[in-house]
Short mmCIF file of C-alpha atoms and ligand atoms in Angstrom, two decimals:
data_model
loop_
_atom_site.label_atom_id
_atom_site.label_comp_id
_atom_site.label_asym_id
_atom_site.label_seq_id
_atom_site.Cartn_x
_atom_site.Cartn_y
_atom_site.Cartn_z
CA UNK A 1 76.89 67.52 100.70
CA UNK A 2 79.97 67.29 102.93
CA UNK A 3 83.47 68.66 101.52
CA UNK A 4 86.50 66.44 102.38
CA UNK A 5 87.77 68.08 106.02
CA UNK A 6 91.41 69.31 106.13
CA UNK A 7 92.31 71.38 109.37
CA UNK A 8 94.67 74.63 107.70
CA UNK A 9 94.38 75.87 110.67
CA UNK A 10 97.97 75.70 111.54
CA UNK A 11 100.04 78.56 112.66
CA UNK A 12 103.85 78.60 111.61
CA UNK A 13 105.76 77.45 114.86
CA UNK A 14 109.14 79.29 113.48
CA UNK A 15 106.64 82.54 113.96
CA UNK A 16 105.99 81.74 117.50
CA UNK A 17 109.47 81.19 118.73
CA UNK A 18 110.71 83.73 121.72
CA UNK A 19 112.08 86.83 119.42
CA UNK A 20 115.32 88.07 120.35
CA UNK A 21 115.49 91.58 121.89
CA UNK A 22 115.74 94.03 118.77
CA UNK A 23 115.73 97.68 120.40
CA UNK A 24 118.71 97.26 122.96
CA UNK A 25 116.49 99.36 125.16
CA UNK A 26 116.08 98.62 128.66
CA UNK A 27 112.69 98.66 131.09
CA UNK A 28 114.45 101.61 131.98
CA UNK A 29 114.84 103.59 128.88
CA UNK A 30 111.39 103.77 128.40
CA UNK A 31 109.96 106.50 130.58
CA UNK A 32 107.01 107.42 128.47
CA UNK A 33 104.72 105.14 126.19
CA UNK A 34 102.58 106.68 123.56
CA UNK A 35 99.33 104.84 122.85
CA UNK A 36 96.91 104.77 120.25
CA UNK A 37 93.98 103.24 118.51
CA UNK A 38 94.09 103.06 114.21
CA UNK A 39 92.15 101.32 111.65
CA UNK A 40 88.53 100.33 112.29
CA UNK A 41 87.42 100.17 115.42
CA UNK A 42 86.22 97.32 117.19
CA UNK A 43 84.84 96.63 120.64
CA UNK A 44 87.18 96.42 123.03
CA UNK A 45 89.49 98.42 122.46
CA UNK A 46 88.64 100.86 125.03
CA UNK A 47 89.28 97.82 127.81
CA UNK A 48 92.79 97.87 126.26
CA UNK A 49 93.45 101.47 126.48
CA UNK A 50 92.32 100.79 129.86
CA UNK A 51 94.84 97.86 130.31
CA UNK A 52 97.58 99.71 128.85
CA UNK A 53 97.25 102.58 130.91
CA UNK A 54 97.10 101.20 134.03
CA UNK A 55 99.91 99.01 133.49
CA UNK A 56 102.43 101.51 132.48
CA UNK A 57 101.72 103.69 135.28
CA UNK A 58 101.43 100.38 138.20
CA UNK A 59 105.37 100.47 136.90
CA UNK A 60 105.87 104.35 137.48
CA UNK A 61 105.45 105.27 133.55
CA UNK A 62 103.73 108.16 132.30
CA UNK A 63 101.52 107.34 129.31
CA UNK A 64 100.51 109.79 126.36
CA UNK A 65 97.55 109.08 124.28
CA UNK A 66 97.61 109.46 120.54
CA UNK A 67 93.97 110.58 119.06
CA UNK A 68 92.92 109.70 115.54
CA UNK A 69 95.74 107.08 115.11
CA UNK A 70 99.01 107.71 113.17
CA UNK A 71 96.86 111.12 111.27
CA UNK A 72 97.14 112.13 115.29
CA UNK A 73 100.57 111.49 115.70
CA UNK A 74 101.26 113.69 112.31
CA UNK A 75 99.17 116.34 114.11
CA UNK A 76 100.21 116.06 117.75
CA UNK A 77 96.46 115.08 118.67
CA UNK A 78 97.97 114.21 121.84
CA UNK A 79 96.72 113.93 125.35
CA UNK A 80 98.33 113.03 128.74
CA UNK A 81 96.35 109.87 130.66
CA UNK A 82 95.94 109.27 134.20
CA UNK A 83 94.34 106.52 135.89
CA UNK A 84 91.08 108.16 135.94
CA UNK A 85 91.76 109.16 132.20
CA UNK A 86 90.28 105.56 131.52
CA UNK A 87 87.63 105.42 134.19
CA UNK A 88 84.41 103.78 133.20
CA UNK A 89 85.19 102.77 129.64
CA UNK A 90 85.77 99.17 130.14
CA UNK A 91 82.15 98.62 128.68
CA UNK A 92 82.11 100.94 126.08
CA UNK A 93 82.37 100.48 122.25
CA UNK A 94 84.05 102.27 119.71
CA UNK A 95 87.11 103.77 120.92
CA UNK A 96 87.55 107.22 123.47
CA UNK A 97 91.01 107.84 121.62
CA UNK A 98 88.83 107.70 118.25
CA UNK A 99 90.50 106.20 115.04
CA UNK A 100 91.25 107.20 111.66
CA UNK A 101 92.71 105.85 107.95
CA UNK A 102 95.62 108.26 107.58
CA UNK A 103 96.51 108.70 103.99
CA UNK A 104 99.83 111.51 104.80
CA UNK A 105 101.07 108.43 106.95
CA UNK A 106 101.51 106.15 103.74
CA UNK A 107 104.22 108.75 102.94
CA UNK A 108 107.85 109.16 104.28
CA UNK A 109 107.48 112.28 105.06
CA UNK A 110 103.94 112.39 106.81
CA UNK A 111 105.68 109.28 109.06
CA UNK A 112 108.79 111.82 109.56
CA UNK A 113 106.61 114.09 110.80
CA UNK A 114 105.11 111.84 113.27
CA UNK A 115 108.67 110.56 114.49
CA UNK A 116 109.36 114.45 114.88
CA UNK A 117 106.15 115.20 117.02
CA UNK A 118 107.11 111.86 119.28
CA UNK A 119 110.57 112.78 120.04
CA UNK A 120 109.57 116.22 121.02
CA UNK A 121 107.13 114.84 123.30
CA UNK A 122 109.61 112.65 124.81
CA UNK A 123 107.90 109.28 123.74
CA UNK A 124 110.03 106.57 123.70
CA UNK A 125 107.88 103.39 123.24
CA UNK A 126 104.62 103.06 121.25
CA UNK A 127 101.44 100.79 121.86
CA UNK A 128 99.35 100.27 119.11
CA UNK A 129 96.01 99.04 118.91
CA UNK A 130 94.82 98.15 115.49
CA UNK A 131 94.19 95.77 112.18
CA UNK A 132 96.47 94.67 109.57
CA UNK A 133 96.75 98.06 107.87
CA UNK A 134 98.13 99.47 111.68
CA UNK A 135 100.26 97.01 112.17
CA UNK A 136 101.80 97.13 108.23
CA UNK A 137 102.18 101.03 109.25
CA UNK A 138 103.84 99.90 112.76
CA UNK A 139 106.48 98.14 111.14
CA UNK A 140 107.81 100.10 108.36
CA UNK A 141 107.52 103.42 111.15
CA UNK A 142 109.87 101.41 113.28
CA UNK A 143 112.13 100.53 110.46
CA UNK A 144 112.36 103.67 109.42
CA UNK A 145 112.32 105.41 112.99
CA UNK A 146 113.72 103.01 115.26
CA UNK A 147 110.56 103.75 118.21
CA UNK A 148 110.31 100.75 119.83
CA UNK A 149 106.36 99.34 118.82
CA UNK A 150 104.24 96.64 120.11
CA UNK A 151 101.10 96.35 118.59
CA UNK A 152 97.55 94.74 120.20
CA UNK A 153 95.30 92.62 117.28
CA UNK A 154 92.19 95.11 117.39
CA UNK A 155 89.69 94.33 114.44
CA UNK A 156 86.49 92.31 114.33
CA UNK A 157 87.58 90.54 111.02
CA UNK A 158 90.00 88.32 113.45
CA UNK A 159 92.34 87.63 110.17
CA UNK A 160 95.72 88.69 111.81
CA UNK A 161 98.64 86.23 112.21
CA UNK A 162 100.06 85.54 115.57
CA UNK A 163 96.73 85.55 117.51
CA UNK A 164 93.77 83.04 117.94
CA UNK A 165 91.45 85.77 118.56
CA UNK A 166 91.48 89.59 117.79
CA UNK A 167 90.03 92.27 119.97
CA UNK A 168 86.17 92.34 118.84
CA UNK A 169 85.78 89.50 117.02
CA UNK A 170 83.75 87.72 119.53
CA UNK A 171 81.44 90.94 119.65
CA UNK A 172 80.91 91.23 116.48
CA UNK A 173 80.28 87.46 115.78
CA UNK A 174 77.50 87.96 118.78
CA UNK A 175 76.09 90.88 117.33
CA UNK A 176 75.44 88.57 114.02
CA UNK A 177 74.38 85.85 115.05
CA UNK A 178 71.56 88.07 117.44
CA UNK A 179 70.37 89.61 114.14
CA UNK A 180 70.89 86.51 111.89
CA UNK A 181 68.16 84.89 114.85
CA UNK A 182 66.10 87.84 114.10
CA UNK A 183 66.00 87.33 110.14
CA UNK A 184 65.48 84.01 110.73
CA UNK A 185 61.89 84.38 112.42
CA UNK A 186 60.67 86.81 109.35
CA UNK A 187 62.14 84.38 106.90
CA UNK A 188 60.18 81.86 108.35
CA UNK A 189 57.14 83.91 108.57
CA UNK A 190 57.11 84.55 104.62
CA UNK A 191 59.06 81.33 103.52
CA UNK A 192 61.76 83.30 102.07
CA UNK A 193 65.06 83.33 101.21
CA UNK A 194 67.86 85.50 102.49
CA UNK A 195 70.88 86.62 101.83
CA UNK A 196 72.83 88.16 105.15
CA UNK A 197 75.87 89.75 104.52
CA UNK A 198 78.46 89.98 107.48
CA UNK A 199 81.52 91.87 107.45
CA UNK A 200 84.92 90.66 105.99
CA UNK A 201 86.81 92.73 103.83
CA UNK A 202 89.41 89.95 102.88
CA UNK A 203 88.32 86.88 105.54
CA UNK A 204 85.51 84.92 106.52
CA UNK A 205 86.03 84.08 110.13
CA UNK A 206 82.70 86.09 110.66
CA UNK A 207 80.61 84.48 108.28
CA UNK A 208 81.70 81.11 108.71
CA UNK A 209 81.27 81.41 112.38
CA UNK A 210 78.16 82.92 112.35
CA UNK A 211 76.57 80.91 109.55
CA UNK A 212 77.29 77.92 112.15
CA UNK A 213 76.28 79.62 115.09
CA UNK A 214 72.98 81.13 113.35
CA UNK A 215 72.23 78.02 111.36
CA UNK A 216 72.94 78.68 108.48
CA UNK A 217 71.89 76.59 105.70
CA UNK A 218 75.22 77.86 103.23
CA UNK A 219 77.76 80.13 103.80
CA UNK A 220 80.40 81.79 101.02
CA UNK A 221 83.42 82.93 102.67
CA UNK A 222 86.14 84.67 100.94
CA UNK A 223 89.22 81.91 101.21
CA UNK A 224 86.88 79.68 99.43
CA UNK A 225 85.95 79.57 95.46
CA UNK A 226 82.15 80.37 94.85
CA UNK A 227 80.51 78.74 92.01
CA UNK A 228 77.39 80.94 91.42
CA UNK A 229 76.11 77.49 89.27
CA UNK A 230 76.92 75.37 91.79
CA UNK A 231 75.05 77.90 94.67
CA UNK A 232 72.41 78.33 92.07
CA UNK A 233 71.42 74.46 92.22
CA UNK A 234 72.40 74.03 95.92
CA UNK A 235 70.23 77.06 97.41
CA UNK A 236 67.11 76.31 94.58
CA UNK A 237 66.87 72.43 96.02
CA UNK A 238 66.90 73.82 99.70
CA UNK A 239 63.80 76.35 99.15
CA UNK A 240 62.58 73.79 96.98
CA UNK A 241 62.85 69.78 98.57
CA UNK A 242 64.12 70.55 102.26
CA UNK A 243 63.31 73.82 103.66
CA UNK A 244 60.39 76.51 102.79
CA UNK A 245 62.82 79.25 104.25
CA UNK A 246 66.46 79.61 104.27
CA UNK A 247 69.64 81.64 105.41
CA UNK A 248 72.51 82.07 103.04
CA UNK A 249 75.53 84.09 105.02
CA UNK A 250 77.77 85.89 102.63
CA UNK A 251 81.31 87.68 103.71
CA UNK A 252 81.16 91.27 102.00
CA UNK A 253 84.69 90.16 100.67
CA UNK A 254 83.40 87.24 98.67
CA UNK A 255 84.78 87.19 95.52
CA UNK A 256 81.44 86.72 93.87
CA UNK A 257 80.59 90.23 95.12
CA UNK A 258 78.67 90.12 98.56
CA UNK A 259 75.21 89.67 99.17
CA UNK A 260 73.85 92.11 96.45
CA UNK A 261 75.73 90.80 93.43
CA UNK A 262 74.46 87.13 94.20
CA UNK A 263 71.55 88.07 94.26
CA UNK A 264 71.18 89.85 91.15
CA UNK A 265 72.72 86.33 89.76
CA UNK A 266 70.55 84.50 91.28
CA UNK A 267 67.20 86.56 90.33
CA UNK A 268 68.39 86.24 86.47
CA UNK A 269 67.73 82.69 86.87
CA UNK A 270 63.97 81.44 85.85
CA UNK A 271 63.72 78.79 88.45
CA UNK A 272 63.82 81.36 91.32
CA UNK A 273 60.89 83.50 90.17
CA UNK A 274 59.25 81.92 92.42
CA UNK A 275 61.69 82.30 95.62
CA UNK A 276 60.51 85.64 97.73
CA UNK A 277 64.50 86.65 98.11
CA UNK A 278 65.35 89.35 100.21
CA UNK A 279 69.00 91.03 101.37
CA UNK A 280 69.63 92.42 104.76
CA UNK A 281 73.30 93.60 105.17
CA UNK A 282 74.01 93.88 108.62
CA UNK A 283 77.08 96.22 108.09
CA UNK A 284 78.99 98.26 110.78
CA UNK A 285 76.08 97.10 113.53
CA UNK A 286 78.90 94.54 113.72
CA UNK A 287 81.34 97.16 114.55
CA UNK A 288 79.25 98.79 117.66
CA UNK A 289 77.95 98.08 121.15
CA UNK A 290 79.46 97.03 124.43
CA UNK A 291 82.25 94.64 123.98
CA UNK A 292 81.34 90.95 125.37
CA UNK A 293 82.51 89.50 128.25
CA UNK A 294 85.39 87.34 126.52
CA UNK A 295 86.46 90.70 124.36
CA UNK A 296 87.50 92.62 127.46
CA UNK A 297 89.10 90.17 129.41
CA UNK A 298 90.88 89.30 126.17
CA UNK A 299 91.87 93.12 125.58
CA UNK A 300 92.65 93.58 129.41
CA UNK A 301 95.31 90.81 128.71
CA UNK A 302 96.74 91.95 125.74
CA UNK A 303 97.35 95.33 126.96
CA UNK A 304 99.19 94.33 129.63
CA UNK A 305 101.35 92.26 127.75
CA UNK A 306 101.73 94.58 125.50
CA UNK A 307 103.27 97.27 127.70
CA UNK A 308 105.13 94.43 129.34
CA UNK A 309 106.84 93.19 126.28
CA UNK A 310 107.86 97.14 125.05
CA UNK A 311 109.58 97.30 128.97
CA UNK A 312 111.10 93.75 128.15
CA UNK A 313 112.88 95.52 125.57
CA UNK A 314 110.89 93.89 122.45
CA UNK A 315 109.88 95.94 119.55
CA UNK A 316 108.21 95.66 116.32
CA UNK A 317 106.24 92.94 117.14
CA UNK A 318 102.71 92.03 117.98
CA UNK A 319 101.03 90.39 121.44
CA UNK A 320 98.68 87.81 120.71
CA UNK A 321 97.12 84.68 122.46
CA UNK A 322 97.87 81.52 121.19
CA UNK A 323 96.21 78.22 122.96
CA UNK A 324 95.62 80.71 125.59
CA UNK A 325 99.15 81.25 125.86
CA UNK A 326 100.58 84.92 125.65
CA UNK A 327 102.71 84.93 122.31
CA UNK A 328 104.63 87.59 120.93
CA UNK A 329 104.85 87.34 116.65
CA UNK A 330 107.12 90.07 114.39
CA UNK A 331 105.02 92.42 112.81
CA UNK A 332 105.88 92.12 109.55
CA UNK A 333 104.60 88.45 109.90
CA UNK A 334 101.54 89.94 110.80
CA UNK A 335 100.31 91.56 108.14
CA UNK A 336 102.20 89.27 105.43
CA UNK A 337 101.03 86.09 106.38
CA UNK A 338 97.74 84.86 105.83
CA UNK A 339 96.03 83.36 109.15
CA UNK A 340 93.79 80.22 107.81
CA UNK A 341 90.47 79.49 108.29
CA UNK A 342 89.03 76.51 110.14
CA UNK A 343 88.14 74.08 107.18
CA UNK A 344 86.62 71.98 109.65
CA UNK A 345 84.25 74.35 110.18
CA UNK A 346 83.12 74.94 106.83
CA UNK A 347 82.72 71.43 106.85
CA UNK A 348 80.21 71.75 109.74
CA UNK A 349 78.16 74.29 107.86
CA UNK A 350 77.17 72.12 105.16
CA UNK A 351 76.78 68.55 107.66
CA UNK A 352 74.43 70.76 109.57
CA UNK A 353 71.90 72.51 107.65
O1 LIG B 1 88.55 95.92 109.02
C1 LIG B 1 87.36 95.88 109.69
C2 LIG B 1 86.22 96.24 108.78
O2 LIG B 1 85.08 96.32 109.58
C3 LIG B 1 86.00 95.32 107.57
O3 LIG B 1 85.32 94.14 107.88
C4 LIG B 1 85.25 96.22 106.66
O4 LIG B 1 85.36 95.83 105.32
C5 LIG B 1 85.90 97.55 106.87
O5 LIG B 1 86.42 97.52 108.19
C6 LIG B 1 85.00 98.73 106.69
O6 LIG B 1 85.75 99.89 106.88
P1 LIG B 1 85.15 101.36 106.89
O7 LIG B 1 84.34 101.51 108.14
O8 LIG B 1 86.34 102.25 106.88
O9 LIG B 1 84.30 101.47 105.68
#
């Protein structure tokens, strides 16, 4: 069963265009950057602290970090970095600065307070390194505040506008497919049938990308509708006609319900009493480890740029790489527009099992 292949893939030129210089700041007014990580972490972003860092100071600017992401800034969780500061964390996951969901930040007066601890602290530029919900918080604090922001794509779920690739998407697709390789051996052993799910609150650039590079006989991705009768009859004549085992990949944020819920569905149904069906949810396994190769030089980029683009005078906007091209995309577009899945891909998935 192939679907009909339409590339969406298509990022909105007008997006892309050089954005004008909003601040009015000069490489000059900025004497002090404040950096931080927000959101959940992903691998990698350590190698952009790193890059950040040693940036701003290679261009005689002092840099304060921000722990626990904007709840730090409310708190003045803040910490001076030197060079060394960032020392020996290129490889490491998670992130040194740690990270945090602040709720007092959703209000104007927990992101007053933040503005307050800043300006006493002499910050007058701010790197961010984050997700969607960072860089939603990024904008409206530099609408309402006026600190000049640039933001850094940090989240394996890879579903932010303005960016080919996040920071620790390639990880986490790595750390997947290793375990989807794994399941795959046991299912064979037994003949059964599993369901993996992979992380993806609201995309499925994991699962579809995983399910291809793992093998995947199906996978149900979140930007896609999910027929549970049409899956039903799909996954019953694999086990049954083509393969004795088999690998369904399922994004948590399917709309069915993740891995669980389908299978409930599926074990209501009388003709697979006699499938062995197992779940293995490989949750935030995804999220650890040392970032890959392609993840730090990727970070080590966009923290450069990043600091590069706050000197150039640019703010409120996010550095991402675009046909390997640095690109610089305004925040709001970030968060508000939805960054489309490879259809050809999905294509792929069901040519090749
Ligand atoms: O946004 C990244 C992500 O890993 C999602 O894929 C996942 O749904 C979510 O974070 C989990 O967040 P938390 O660790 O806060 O439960």
């Amino acid at each position: 069963m192939v679907i009909s292949i339409e590339c969406l893939n298509v990022q909105d030129v007008s997006a892309l265009t050089p954005i004008p210089v909003q601040s009015g700041v000069t490489v000059d007014s900025i004497q002090k950057i404040g950096v931080f990580t927000s959101g959940g972490d992903a691998p990698g972003m350590n190698a952009c602290l790193r890059a950040v860092v040693r940036k701003a100071l290679s261009l005689g600017k002092e840099v304060l970090g921000i722990r626990r992401g904007y709840q730090g800034m409310i708190e003045s969780d803040f910490v001076e970095l030197t060079s060394s500061s960032v020392s020996n964390i290129i490889q490491k996951g998670g992130t040194v600065l740690k990270s945090a969901r602040s709720e007092e930040f959703r209000t104007p007066e927990g992101r007053a307070k933040a503005a307050k601890n800043l300006i006493e602290n002499q910050v007058d530029g701010l790197v961010a390194i984050g997700g969607d919900g960072t860089l939603a918080g990024a904008a409206l604090f530099y609408e309402e505040h006026k600190i000049p922001l640039v933001g850094c794509p940090g989240t394996i779920d890879n579903d932010l506008f303005g960016t080919d690739e996040t920071i620790g998407f390639d990880t986490a697709l790595n750390t997947a497919i290793q375990n989807i390789d794994k399941i795959r051996d046991t299912a064979d052993a037994h003949d059964r049938l599993f369901l993996v799910e992979v992380m993806g609150r609201d995309a499925g650039f994991i699962a579809l990308n995983s399910g291809i590079g793992g093998g995947a006989e199906m996978v149900l991705i979140p930007e896609t509708l999910s027929d549970i009768n049409k899956i039903k009859s799909y996954i019953h004549s694999l086990m049954s006609e083509q393969h004795r085992s088999s690998i369904v990949v399922v994004a948590e944020g399917d709309e069915l319900g993740g891995a669980t819920r389908i299978a409930e569905e599926l074990k209501k149904d009388a003709k697979f009493k006699a499938i062995d069906l197992r779940v293995c949810i490989l949750g935030h396994t995804q999220r650890g480890g040392s970032p890959s190769a392609r993840d730090r030089v990727l970070a080590s980029r966009l923290g450069v740029a990043a600091v590069q683009a706050l000197l150039d005078g640019h703010a409120n906007v996010m550095v991402g790489v675009i046909d390997n091209q640095i690109r610089l995309t305004p925040s709001r577009n970030v968060y508000s527009r939805k960054k489309s899945i490879n259809y050809e891909l999905l294509g792929l998935t069901q040519l090749l099992n």
